[in-house]
Short mmCIF file of C-alpha atoms and ligand atoms in Angstrom, two decimals:
data_model
loop_
_atom_site.label_atom_id
_atom_site.label_comp_id
_atom_site.label_asym_id
_atom_site.label_seq_id
_atom_site.Cartn_x
_atom_site.Cartn_y
_atom_site.Cartn_z
CA MET A 1 -25.04 14.93 -45.08
CA PRO A 2 -25.93 18.55 -44.46
CA VAL A 3 -23.96 20.13 -47.26
CA GLY A 4 -23.96 23.89 -47.13
CA THR A 5 -25.54 24.09 -43.71
CA THR A 6 -23.35 25.69 -41.15
CA SER A 7 -24.36 25.49 -37.53
CA ALA A 8 -25.04 28.58 -35.47
CA PRO A 9 -21.94 30.65 -34.73
CA ILE A 10 -20.28 30.51 -31.34
CA ALA A 11 -20.79 33.84 -29.60
CA CYS A 12 -18.10 35.87 -27.83
CA ALA A 13 -18.77 37.83 -24.67
CA SER A 14 -16.79 40.37 -22.74
CA GLY A 15 -17.48 41.81 -19.34
CA PRO A 16 -17.68 40.15 -15.94
CA LEU A 17 -18.53 36.45 -15.67
CA ALA A 18 -21.43 37.40 -13.39
CA ALA A 19 -23.20 39.00 -16.34
CA LEU A 20 -23.16 35.81 -18.47
CA ASP A 21 -26.65 34.46 -18.95
CA ALA A 22 -26.34 30.67 -19.36
CA ASP A 23 -27.65 27.38 -18.02
CA LEU A 24 -24.08 26.29 -17.45
CA LEU A 25 -20.90 28.32 -17.13
CA VAL A 26 -17.75 26.20 -17.57
CA VAL A 27 -14.50 27.46 -16.06
CA PRO A 28 -11.21 25.56 -16.54
CA TRP A 29 -9.40 25.03 -13.26
CA PHE A 30 -5.79 24.02 -12.74
CA GLU A 31 -4.08 22.03 -10.00
CA ASP A 32 -2.86 23.91 -6.92
CA GLU A 33 -4.60 27.12 -7.85
CA PRO A 34 -5.90 29.34 -5.04
CA THR A 35 -9.68 29.55 -4.71
CA ASP A 36 -9.62 33.11 -5.99
CA ALA A 37 -7.70 32.23 -9.18
CA VAL A 38 -10.86 33.34 -10.98
CA PRO A 39 -12.25 36.16 -8.83
CA GLY A 40 -15.83 35.87 -7.63
CA VAL A 41 -16.47 32.30 -8.74
CA ASP A 42 -16.20 30.64 -5.34
CA ALA A 43 -18.43 33.26 -3.74
CA ALA A 44 -21.01 32.82 -6.49
CA VAL A 45 -21.36 29.15 -5.49
CA ALA A 46 -21.31 29.94 -1.74
CA GLY A 47 -17.87 28.44 -1.16
CA GLU A 48 -18.74 25.07 -2.73
CA LEU A 49 -15.66 25.22 -4.95
CA ALA A 50 -13.32 25.79 -1.99
CA ARG A 51 -15.04 22.95 -0.14
CA ALA A 52 -14.70 20.53 -3.11
CA LEU A 53 -11.05 21.48 -3.53
CA SER A 54 -10.16 21.01 0.13
CA SER A 55 -12.07 17.72 0.43
CA LYS A 56 -10.34 16.59 -2.80
CA GLU A 57 -13.72 15.83 -4.33
CA PHE A 58 -12.42 18.00 -7.14
CA ARG A 59 -8.66 17.81 -7.76
CA ALA A 60 -8.50 19.58 -11.11
CA ALA A 61 -7.02 16.48 -12.73
CA PRO A 62 -7.52 16.68 -16.50
CA TYR A 63 -11.22 16.50 -17.49
CA ASP A 64 -12.54 16.18 -13.90
CA LEU A 65 -15.86 17.95 -13.84
CA PHE A 66 -17.47 19.49 -10.77
CA LEU A 67 -20.97 20.94 -11.13
CA THR A 68 -22.67 23.09 -8.56
CA PRO A 69 -25.58 25.60 -8.57
CA VAL A 70 -24.85 29.31 -8.67
CA VAL A 71 -26.53 30.86 -5.62
CA ASP A 72 -25.39 34.48 -5.83
CA GLY A 73 -28.38 36.45 -7.13
CA GLY A 74 -25.99 38.89 -8.76
CA TRP A 75 -24.88 36.15 -11.20
CA ARG A 76 -27.00 35.26 -14.21
CA ALA A 77 -25.60 31.76 -14.86
CA ARG A 78 -27.69 28.95 -13.31
CA ARG A 79 -24.90 26.45 -12.74
CA LEU A 80 -21.13 26.48 -12.56
CA GLY A 81 -19.01 23.67 -13.96
CA VAL A 82 -15.33 23.68 -13.16
CA ILE A 83 -13.34 21.39 -15.41
CA GLY A 84 -9.93 20.13 -14.37
CA GLY A 85 -7.07 21.24 -16.61
CA GLY A 86 -4.18 19.48 -14.87
CA ARG A 87 -1.01 21.45 -14.27
CA ARG A 88 -1.11 25.17 -14.87
CA ALA A 89 2.08 24.86 -16.94
CA ASP A 90 0.16 22.62 -19.39
CA ALA A 91 -2.50 25.21 -20.15
CA THR A 92 -1.69 25.17 -23.87
CA PRO A 93 -4.15 25.71 -26.72
CA ASP A 94 -4.15 21.94 -27.27
CA ARG A 95 -5.17 21.28 -23.67
CA LEU A 96 -7.86 23.97 -23.90
CA ARG A 97 -9.17 22.40 -27.13
CA LYS A 98 -9.58 19.09 -25.33
CA LEU A 99 -11.10 20.73 -22.25
CA ALA A 100 -13.61 22.53 -24.43
CA SER A 101 -14.45 19.28 -26.19
CA ALA A 102 -14.91 17.43 -22.89
CA ALA A 103 -17.08 20.29 -21.60
CA GLY A 104 -19.10 20.21 -24.81
CA LEU A 105 -19.73 16.47 -24.54
CA ALA A 106 -20.70 16.81 -20.85
CA ALA A 107 -23.06 19.70 -21.59
CA ARG A 108 -24.81 17.62 -24.23
CA ARG A 109 -25.19 14.67 -21.85
CA LYS A 110 -26.83 17.05 -19.37
CA ARG A 111 -29.04 18.47 -22.13
CA VAL A 112 -27.91 22.01 -21.43
CA GLY A 113 -29.52 24.61 -23.69
CA ARG A 114 -27.21 27.60 -23.36
CA ALA A 115 -23.65 27.22 -22.16
CA ALA A 116 -20.62 29.45 -21.73
CA PHE A 117 -16.92 28.63 -21.57
CA ALA A 118 -14.49 31.00 -19.88
CA ILE A 119 -11.13 31.35 -21.63
CA ARG A 120 -8.19 30.54 -19.43
CA GLY A 121 -4.73 29.49 -20.48
CA ASP A 122 -1.38 30.74 -21.64
CA GLY A 123 -0.15 32.51 -24.71
CA ASP A 124 -1.94 34.39 -27.43
CA LEU A 125 -5.62 34.90 -26.68
CA GLY A 126 -6.50 34.36 -30.35
CA ASN A 127 -4.81 30.95 -30.41
CA LEU A 128 -6.71 29.95 -27.28
CA ALA A 129 -10.02 31.23 -28.65
CA GLN A 130 -9.63 29.31 -31.91
CA ALA A 131 -8.65 26.09 -30.11
CA ILE A 132 -11.64 26.37 -27.76
CA ALA A 133 -14.01 26.96 -30.67
CA GLU A 134 -12.54 23.88 -32.38
CA GLY A 135 -13.03 21.79 -29.27
CA LEU A 136 -16.62 22.93 -28.67
CA THR A 137 -17.40 22.16 -32.31
CA LEU A 138 -15.77 18.72 -32.24
CA ALA A 139 -18.14 17.90 -29.35
CA GLU A 140 -21.11 18.55 -31.65
CA PHE A 141 -20.29 15.58 -33.86
CA ASP A 142 -23.02 12.97 -34.06
CA GLY A 143 -21.77 9.52 -34.98
CA GLY A 144 -25.03 8.96 -36.81
CA THR A 145 -26.06 5.36 -36.23
CA TYR A 146 -28.29 3.03 -38.16
CA LYS A 147 -30.11 2.01 -34.95
CA THR A 148 -33.81 2.17 -35.69
CA GLY A 149 -35.03 2.47 -32.10
CA ASP A 150 -32.83 5.33 -30.91
CA PRO A 151 -34.26 8.78 -30.20
CA PRO A 152 -32.42 11.56 -32.01
CA PRO A 153 -29.39 12.81 -30.06
CA ALA A 154 -29.82 15.93 -27.93
CA PRO A 155 -29.04 19.07 -29.91
CA PRO A 156 -25.79 20.68 -28.81
CA PRO A 157 -26.06 23.75 -26.58
CA ALA A 158 -25.65 27.26 -27.92
CA TRP A 159 -22.16 28.30 -26.80
CA THR A 160 -20.68 31.59 -25.75
CA ILE A 161 -16.96 31.95 -25.18
CA ALA A 162 -16.27 34.40 -22.37
CA VAL A 163 -13.12 36.33 -23.15
CA GLY A 164 -13.62 39.59 -21.32
CA TRP A 165 -13.81 38.66 -17.70
CA SER A 166 -10.22 39.59 -16.99
CA ASN A 167 -10.16 42.88 -18.89
CA ARG A 168 -9.55 40.97 -22.10
CA GLN A 169 -11.77 42.37 -24.82
CA PRO A 170 -13.33 40.27 -27.59
CA ASP A 171 -12.04 42.47 -30.36
CA ASP A 172 -12.66 41.63 -34.01
CA ARG A 173 -9.52 39.54 -34.12
CA ILE A 174 -10.80 37.21 -31.40
CA VAL A 175 -14.23 36.96 -32.98
CA ALA A 176 -12.54 36.01 -36.26
CA ARG A 177 -10.44 33.33 -34.58
CA VAL A 178 -13.55 31.83 -32.99
CA ALA A 179 -15.22 31.71 -36.41
CA ARG A 180 -12.08 30.12 -37.85
CA GLY A 181 -12.12 27.45 -35.16
CA ARG A 182 -15.78 26.82 -35.91
CA VAL A 183 -15.02 26.15 -39.59
CA LEU A 184 -12.04 23.92 -38.81
CA GLY A 185 -14.05 21.96 -36.24
CA GLU A 186 -16.95 21.52 -38.64
CA CYS A 187 -14.70 20.34 -41.44
CA SER A 188 -13.09 17.85 -39.04
CA ASN A 189 -16.57 16.59 -38.19
CA LEU A 190 -17.46 16.17 -41.87
CA ALA A 191 -14.36 14.01 -42.31
CA ARG A 192 -15.32 11.96 -39.24
CA GLY A 193 -18.75 11.38 -40.73
CA LEU A 194 -17.26 10.09 -43.97
CA ALA A 195 -14.75 7.81 -42.23
CA ASN A 196 -17.43 6.34 -39.95
CA GLU A 197 -19.59 5.41 -42.92
CA PRO A 198 -19.64 1.68 -43.74
CA GLY A 199 -18.06 0.32 -46.89
CA ASN A 200 -21.38 -0.70 -48.43
CA THR A 201 -22.80 2.81 -48.30
CA LEU A 202 -19.57 4.69 -48.94
CA THR A 203 -18.42 3.08 -52.19
CA PRO A 204 -15.79 4.93 -54.24
CA ARG A 205 -18.54 6.53 -56.33
CA GLU A 206 -20.52 7.60 -53.26
CA PHE A 207 -17.37 8.86 -51.54
CA ALA A 208 -16.58 10.95 -54.61
CA ALA A 209 -20.15 12.28 -54.77
CA ARG A 210 -20.24 13.32 -51.13
CA ALA A 211 -16.69 14.69 -50.99
CA SER A 212 -17.12 16.70 -54.16
CA ALA A 213 -20.45 18.10 -52.94
CA LEU A 214 -19.01 19.33 -49.67
CA ALA A 215 -15.97 20.86 -51.35
CA ALA A 216 -17.87 22.39 -54.29
CA ASP A 217 -20.37 23.88 -51.85
CA ALA A 218 -17.52 25.96 -50.42
CA GLY A 219 -16.37 27.14 -53.85
CA VAL A 220 -13.71 24.50 -54.56
CA ARG A 221 -13.48 23.47 -58.23
CA VAL A 222 -13.92 19.70 -58.28
CA ASP A 223 -13.32 17.11 -61.01
CA VAL A 224 -14.22 13.47 -60.47
CA LEU A 225 -12.39 11.29 -62.97
CA ASP A 226 -13.99 7.98 -63.89
CA GLU A 227 -12.34 4.73 -64.94
CA ALA A 228 -12.01 5.84 -68.57
CA ARG A 229 -10.15 9.03 -67.62
CA ILE A 230 -8.01 7.16 -65.09
CA THR A 231 -7.09 4.69 -67.85
CA GLU A 232 -6.23 7.55 -70.24
CA LEU A 233 -3.87 8.92 -67.61
CA GLY A 234 -2.17 5.52 -67.41
CA MET A 235 -2.70 5.07 -63.68
CA GLY A 236 -1.85 1.37 -63.62
CA LEU A 237 -1.36 1.30 -59.86
CA LEU A 238 -4.82 2.65 -59.04
CA LEU A 239 -6.41 0.50 -61.76
CA GLY A 240 -4.52 -2.54 -60.50
CA VAL A 241 -5.90 -2.21 -56.98
CA ALA A 242 -9.41 -1.57 -58.35
CA ARG A 243 -9.43 -4.74 -60.49
CA GLY A 244 -10.59 -6.98 -57.65
CA SER A 245 -13.76 -4.98 -57.09
CA SER A 246 -16.96 -4.67 -59.08
CA GLU A 247 -17.17 -1.05 -57.87
CA PRO A 248 -15.34 1.24 -60.28
CA PRO A 249 -12.57 3.53 -58.93
CA ARG A 250 -12.71 7.30 -58.89
CA LEU A 251 -10.06 10.00 -58.78
CA MET A 252 -11.18 13.18 -57.01
CA VAL A 253 -9.36 16.36 -57.95
CA PHE A 254 -9.88 19.58 -56.00
CA HIS A 255 -8.63 23.06 -56.98
CA HIS A 256 -8.48 26.10 -54.74
CA GLU A 257 -7.51 29.01 -57.01
CA PRO A 258 -7.99 32.33 -55.23
CA PRO A 259 -8.15 35.24 -57.68
CA GLY A 260 -4.83 37.04 -57.85
CA ALA A 261 -2.89 34.29 -56.06
CA PRO A 262 0.68 33.81 -57.26
CA GLN A 263 1.36 30.93 -59.69
CA THR A 264 3.59 29.31 -57.09
CA PRO A 265 3.74 27.93 -54.49
CA VAL A 266 1.06 25.29 -55.06
CA LEU A 267 0.30 23.11 -52.08
CA GLY A 268 -0.52 19.55 -53.20
CA LEU A 269 -2.59 17.43 -50.83
CA VAL A 270 -2.97 13.71 -51.56
CA GLY A 271 -5.17 11.38 -49.50
CA LYS A 272 -5.62 7.60 -49.46
CA GLY A 273 -9.19 6.75 -50.38
CA ILE A 274 -9.58 3.00 -49.91
CA THR A 275 -13.29 2.75 -49.07
CA PHE A 276 -12.76 -0.79 -47.80
CA ASP A 277 -9.53 -2.75 -47.46
CA THR A 278 -9.99 -6.53 -47.38
CA GLY A 279 -6.34 -6.95 -48.26
CA GLY A 280 -7.25 -8.31 -51.69
CA ILE A 281 -5.88 -11.77 -52.58
CA SER A 282 -3.38 -11.36 -49.68
CA ILE A 283 -6.55 -11.27 -47.60
CA LYS A 284 -6.62 -9.93 -44.04
CA PRO A 285 -7.74 -12.07 -41.08
CA ALA A 286 -11.46 -11.72 -40.27
CA ASP A 287 -10.78 -10.46 -36.74
CA GLY A 288 -11.09 -6.67 -36.78
CA MET A 289 -11.42 -6.40 -40.55
CA GLU A 290 -14.59 -4.29 -40.12
CA ARG A 291 -12.32 -1.42 -39.07
CA MET A 292 -10.99 -1.21 -42.62
CA LYS A 293 -14.01 0.88 -43.60
CA ASP A 294 -11.98 3.87 -42.40
CA ASP A 295 -9.13 3.25 -44.84
CA MET A 296 -10.28 6.37 -46.69
CA ALA A 297 -9.74 8.66 -43.66
CA GLY A 298 -6.76 10.34 -45.37
CA GLY A 299 -8.84 11.03 -48.47
CA ALA A 300 -11.67 12.41 -46.33
CA ALA A 301 -9.15 14.65 -44.56
CA VAL A 302 -7.98 16.07 -47.89
CA ALA A 303 -11.53 16.69 -49.17
CA CYS A 304 -12.65 18.33 -45.94
CA ALA A 305 -9.45 20.36 -45.63
CA MET A 306 -10.14 21.67 -49.16
CA ARG A 307 -13.56 22.83 -47.93
CA ALA A 308 -11.95 24.63 -44.99
CA ILE A 309 -9.26 26.14 -47.22
CA ALA A 310 -11.93 27.65 -49.46
CA LEU A 311 -14.19 28.81 -46.61
CA LEU A 312 -11.23 30.49 -44.90
CA ASN A 313 -9.95 32.05 -48.14
CA ALA A 314 -6.43 30.67 -48.06
CA PRO A 315 -4.16 33.02 -50.04
CA ILE A 316 -2.31 30.36 -52.08
CA ARG A 317 -3.22 27.80 -54.73
CA VAL A 318 -3.97 24.33 -53.46
CA VAL A 319 -4.66 21.11 -55.35
CA GLY A 320 -6.15 18.05 -53.70
CA VAL A 321 -5.98 14.54 -55.16
CA VAL A 322 -7.86 11.56 -53.72
CA PRO A 323 -7.63 8.20 -55.49
CA ALA A 324 -10.58 6.09 -54.32
CA THR A 325 -11.21 2.37 -54.73
CA GLU A 326 -12.06 -0.78 -52.81
CA ASN A 327 -9.35 -3.39 -52.26
CA MET A 328 -11.19 -6.66 -52.92
CA PRO A 329 -10.25 -10.25 -53.80
CA GLY A 330 -12.34 -10.66 -56.95
CA GLY A 331 -11.80 -13.05 -59.85
CA ARG A 332 -9.98 -10.36 -61.81
CA ALA A 333 -8.00 -9.11 -58.80
CA ILE A 334 -4.25 -8.55 -58.97
CA LYS A 335 -2.18 -11.41 -57.58
CA PRO A 336 1.15 -11.53 -55.76
CA GLY A 337 3.86 -11.46 -58.40
CA ASP A 338 1.87 -9.29 -60.80
CA ILE A 339 3.62 -6.31 -62.35
CA LEU A 340 1.88 -2.93 -62.55
CA ARG A 341 2.98 0.13 -64.51
CA SER A 342 2.48 3.46 -62.77
CA ALA A 343 1.43 6.67 -64.49
CA ALA A 344 4.93 7.96 -63.75
CA GLY A 345 6.29 5.09 -65.89
CA LYS A 346 7.87 3.06 -63.09
CA THR A 347 7.04 -0.65 -62.78
CA VAL A 348 6.09 -2.30 -59.50
CA GLU A 349 6.12 -5.98 -58.56
CA VAL A 350 3.17 -6.57 -56.22
CA ILE A 351 4.41 -8.89 -53.49
CA ASN A 352 1.46 -8.32 -51.19
CA THR A 353 -1.89 -7.03 -52.45
CA ASP A 354 -2.60 -5.69 -48.94
CA ALA A 355 0.06 -3.02 -49.48
CA GLU A 356 -2.45 -1.21 -51.73
CA GLY A 357 -2.41 2.26 -50.20
CA ARG A 358 1.09 3.05 -51.44
CA LEU A 359 0.09 1.87 -54.92
CA ILE A 360 -2.84 4.24 -55.34
CA LEU A 361 -0.90 7.08 -53.66
CA GLY A 362 1.98 6.57 -56.09
CA ASP A 363 -0.31 7.52 -58.96
CA GLY A 364 -1.96 10.23 -56.83
CA LEU A 365 1.35 11.92 -55.98
CA TRP A 366 2.34 11.83 -59.64
CA TYR A 367 -0.92 13.50 -60.61
CA ALA A 368 -0.55 16.24 -58.01
CA ARG A 369 2.80 17.03 -59.63
CA GLN A 370 1.18 17.12 -63.08
CA LEU A 371 -1.25 19.69 -61.69
CA GLY A 372 1.64 21.93 -60.69
CA ALA A 373 2.10 21.14 -57.01
CA THR A 374 5.35 22.53 -55.62
CA HIS A 375 4.95 21.18 -52.07
CA LEU A 376 3.43 17.76 -51.40
CA VAL A 377 1.70 16.37 -48.32
CA ASP A 378 0.06 12.97 -48.33
CA VAL A 379 -2.12 11.53 -45.59
CA ALA A 380 -2.85 7.84 -45.34
CA THR A 381 -3.90 5.03 -43.02
CA LEU A 382 -0.89 3.32 -44.51
CA THR A 383 0.74 0.75 -42.23
CA GLY A 384 0.06 -1.38 -39.18
CA ALA A 385 3.79 -0.97 -38.53
CA CYS A 386 3.23 2.72 -37.77
CA VAL A 387 0.70 1.73 -35.09
CA VAL A 388 3.31 -0.62 -33.61
CA ALA A 389 5.90 2.18 -33.60
CA LEU A 390 3.83 5.14 -32.36
CA GLY A 391 0.55 3.74 -31.07
CA LYS A 392 -2.78 5.54 -31.37
CA ILE A 393 -1.73 8.97 -30.10
CA THR A 394 0.84 10.05 -32.65
CA SER A 395 0.91 10.01 -36.45
CA GLY A 396 4.15 9.11 -38.22
CA LEU A 397 5.80 11.92 -40.18
CA PHE A 398 8.13 11.11 -43.05
CA GLY A 399 9.56 13.16 -45.86
CA THR A 400 12.20 15.45 -47.20
CA PRO A 401 13.67 18.04 -46.82
CA SER A 402 13.52 18.20 -43.05
CA GLU A 403 12.48 21.90 -43.16
CA TRP A 404 9.26 20.98 -44.93
CA VAL A 405 8.60 18.06 -42.55
CA ASP A 406 9.25 20.43 -39.62
CA THR A 407 6.75 22.94 -41.00
CA VAL A 408 4.08 20.25 -41.17
CA ARG A 409 4.98 19.05 -37.71
CA ARG A 410 4.78 22.52 -36.21
CA VAL A 411 1.36 23.16 -37.73
CA ALA A 412 0.13 19.69 -36.73
CA ASP A 413 1.25 20.26 -33.17
CA ARG A 414 -0.60 23.55 -33.00
CA GLU A 415 -3.76 21.94 -34.35
CA GLY A 416 -3.74 19.03 -31.91
CA ASP A 417 -2.74 16.45 -34.55
CA ARG A 418 0.28 15.02 -32.79
CA ALA A 419 2.95 13.75 -35.19
CA TRP A 420 6.55 12.62 -34.82
CA PRO A 421 9.35 12.42 -37.40
CA MET A 422 10.60 9.08 -38.67
CA PRO A 423 13.69 8.52 -40.84
CA VAL A 424 13.59 7.91 -44.58
CA PHE A 425 17.23 6.87 -45.08
CA GLU A 426 17.74 5.53 -48.61
CA GLU A 427 19.34 2.31 -47.31
CA TYR A 428 15.90 1.07 -46.28
CA PHE A 429 14.88 1.08 -49.91
CA ASP A 430 17.24 -1.89 -50.51
CA GLN A 431 14.49 -3.96 -48.89
CA MET A 432 12.29 -3.32 -51.94
CA LYS A 433 14.51 -4.74 -54.68
CA SER A 434 12.66 -6.70 -57.34
CA GLU A 435 14.11 -9.25 -59.77
CA ILE A 436 11.89 -8.18 -62.62
CA ALA A 437 10.43 -4.72 -61.90
CA ASP A 438 11.81 -1.37 -60.75
CA PHE A 439 10.88 -2.22 -57.16
CA THR A 440 8.43 -4.23 -55.07
CA ASN A 441 5.50 -2.89 -53.04
CA THR A 442 6.64 -4.35 -49.71
CA GLY A 443 9.91 -4.53 -47.84
CA GLY A 444 9.25 -7.18 -45.23
CA ARG A 445 8.40 -6.74 -41.56
CA ALA A 446 11.38 -4.62 -40.53
CA ALA A 447 10.74 -0.87 -40.59
CA GLY A 448 7.41 -1.42 -42.33
CA SER A 449 6.21 2.16 -42.10
CA ILE A 450 9.55 3.49 -43.39
CA THR A 451 9.72 1.24 -46.45
CA ALA A 452 6.12 2.27 -47.23
CA ALA A 453 7.20 5.92 -47.08
CA LEU A 454 10.21 5.21 -49.32
CA PHE A 455 7.87 3.62 -51.85
CA LEU A 456 5.87 6.86 -51.92
CA LYS A 457 9.05 8.91 -52.25
CA GLN A 458 9.69 7.30 -55.65
CA PHE A 459 6.69 9.27 -56.96
CA THR A 460 7.45 12.71 -55.53
CA GLY A 461 9.83 13.83 -58.29
CA GLY A 462 12.18 15.34 -55.72
CA LEU A 463 9.64 17.93 -54.56
CA PRO A 464 9.40 18.85 -50.90
CA TRP A 465 7.17 16.10 -49.58
CA THR A 466 5.74 15.06 -46.22
CA HIS A 467 3.86 11.85 -45.59
CA MET A 468 1.59 11.45 -42.55
CA ASP A 469 0.85 7.85 -41.60
CA ILE A 470 -2.45 8.09 -39.68
CA ALA A 471 -3.08 4.33 -39.36
CA GLY A 472 -3.07 4.67 -35.57
CA THR A 473 -4.64 8.09 -35.15
CA ALA A 474 -7.57 8.03 -37.58
CA TRP A 475 -9.75 5.90 -35.34
CA ALA A 476 -10.33 5.95 -31.55
CA ASP A 477 -10.87 2.44 -30.17
CA GLU A 478 -11.51 3.74 -26.68
CA GLU A 479 -13.76 6.56 -25.57
CA ARG A 480 -11.85 9.47 -24.02
CA PRO A 481 -13.39 12.39 -22.08
CA PHE A 482 -12.85 14.62 -25.11
CA MET A 483 -13.43 12.16 -27.95
CA PRO A 484 -15.96 9.37 -28.49
CA LYS A 485 -15.05 6.10 -30.18
CA GLY A 486 -14.76 6.18 -33.94
CA ALA A 487 -13.24 8.40 -36.59
CA THR A 488 -11.19 11.29 -35.18
CA GLY A 489 -10.91 13.66 -38.15
CA VAL A 490 -7.13 13.69 -37.76
CA ALA A 491 -5.14 15.88 -40.17
CA VAL A 492 -8.05 18.02 -41.44
CA ARG A 493 -7.05 21.09 -39.42
CA THR A 494 -3.35 20.57 -40.11
CA LEU A 495 -3.83 20.37 -43.88
CA ALA A 496 -6.11 23.40 -43.88
CA GLU A 497 -3.79 25.54 -41.75
CA LEU A 498 -0.81 24.57 -43.95
CA ALA A 499 -2.40 26.61 -46.73
CA PHE A 500 -1.76 29.70 -44.58
CA GLU A 501 1.94 29.01 -44.00
CA PRO A 502 4.51 30.91 -46.00
CA LEU A 503 5.87 28.21 -48.34
CA GLU A 504 9.36 28.74 -49.61
CA VAL A 505 9.55 28.45 -53.39
CA ARG A 506 12.76 26.86 -54.64
CA SER A 507 13.94 27.99 -58.04
N1 BES B 601 -4.88 -0.04 -44.39
C1 BES B 601 -3.80 -0.88 -44.02
C2 BES B 601 -3.00 -0.31 -42.84
C3 BES B 601 -3.70 -0.27 -41.50
C4 BES B 601 -3.50 -1.29 -40.60
C5 BES B 601 -4.43 0.82 -41.13
C6 BES B 601 -4.09 -1.23 -39.35
C7 BES B 601 -5.04 0.88 -39.89
C8 BES B 601 -4.86 -0.14 -39.00
C9 BES B 601 -2.83 -1.06 -45.18
O1 BES B 601 -3.40 -1.06 -46.43
C10 BES B 601 -2.18 -2.38 -45.00
O2 BES B 601 -2.86 -3.37 -45.09
N2 BES B 601 -0.86 -2.38 -44.78
C11 BES B 601 -0.14 -3.59 -44.59
C12 BES B 601 1.14 -3.49 -45.36
C13 BES B 601 1.91 -4.79 -45.42
C14 BES B 601 1.14 -5.80 -46.24
C15 BES B 601 3.25 -4.52 -46.02
C16 BES B 601 0.13 -3.74 -43.10
O3 BES B 601 0.38 -2.75 -42.43
O4 BES B 601 0.03 -4.87 -42.62
MN1 MN B 602 -4.03 -3.00 -47.02
ZN1 ZN B 603 -5.17 -0.06 -46.63
#
């Protein structure tokens, strides 16, 4: 992993589109727009755009791409690519992020060397510029295979974002937003790389080594606690899950402490770091189990968000906590019916060893509180039930109070991490009654993602807390025009941008 290496910056250009020197100039195009919606473009391609629009070869449906040579000698770009943006009313930063990503992937397929992307869309130019930089950067991700015969992937093109063609000037603010998008996109890609990595290479120890290197490289203070320290802290839930594996667990702790930052608020980020989830003794079916190598996507999101938070100089204190272990069915593994004692002192009857994420997060949330967190957010590939409820497009959002959940939702929305609120009514917790412990770790099939959230809530000490269930959104099963199959990097940008929100401190 290229720790410390940052790819070349994305340039910003002002001035007329004709002056842009590039192998490919990409211009977003919306449905039902007149041919002169972007002045000069149709003439530069000798009317080819108007022809493609009227013949319906190009309809401007989302991610449609129409390429044609630039023939006007007064233009410096060699080729024009118009990319369909759908309805003009949908020209949001999120749509532009996806358009930029689709354009980036297409430019790589065509082995373009220098490319430019013209900003179009609604709202604040800075928001658009950042989203486009994020999208272009997301398209630079290389899945990194272990195929021995493959040639190395084509290097991504050098990008310029054209902001000035309609009298909009790339002032310092826009340049800064492009750089910000670059960092957030890169940190998302680092998280994708970690989540794609197989369980045999990314053991808890290796996960901790890589995650701490990429965070420390950005100036984050990192502690990696070993089994002895975890035992001293009394983390019986994390240790319980780890018992089935011959790989020892790790607890990653990240601190962002900007000089002069106020003592509070302290944002506490907690991520599930199961490097492989077999289910343990309550073993999962073989079909599709290979996917469970990404059960540490939440933990990767926290580590990579910490890197972004430091690189972007977030003004507040942030702590990150990532409990990491395998969930394996070894001879010393925990068994259904076993009782575990959490670091917070509460006892748990393990009904199903496959409900392991909530166990390790229980101890993780407790530890974030010990480190002074005033506002908690946890991210976890926690339940199949959340995938049933919301599918693969939307993460589940749980928590309390609703103002804090709304803040997370607003930021997530802005960053393209779609999330939707789910209830955490206390009555659901009745499903987790135990005869012999404080509560069980499962509540049956009904409302499975909600009972999981209520389990976590027992460890939040009444602090403002939001839980993101990313079981459906962490991994793309199908290729989309803007996203290849595999890890998506969900939640990295949301967690990082949260460190720039004004957090209300309750006394
Ligand atoms: N890591 C899984 C959840 C998961 C399922 C993530 C599918 C991504 C895709 C989690 O540890 C798990 O196994 N949850 C169980 C809980 C059940 C035993 C109460 C589940 O969802 O089946
Ligand atoms: Mn599980
Ligand atoms: Zn799991």
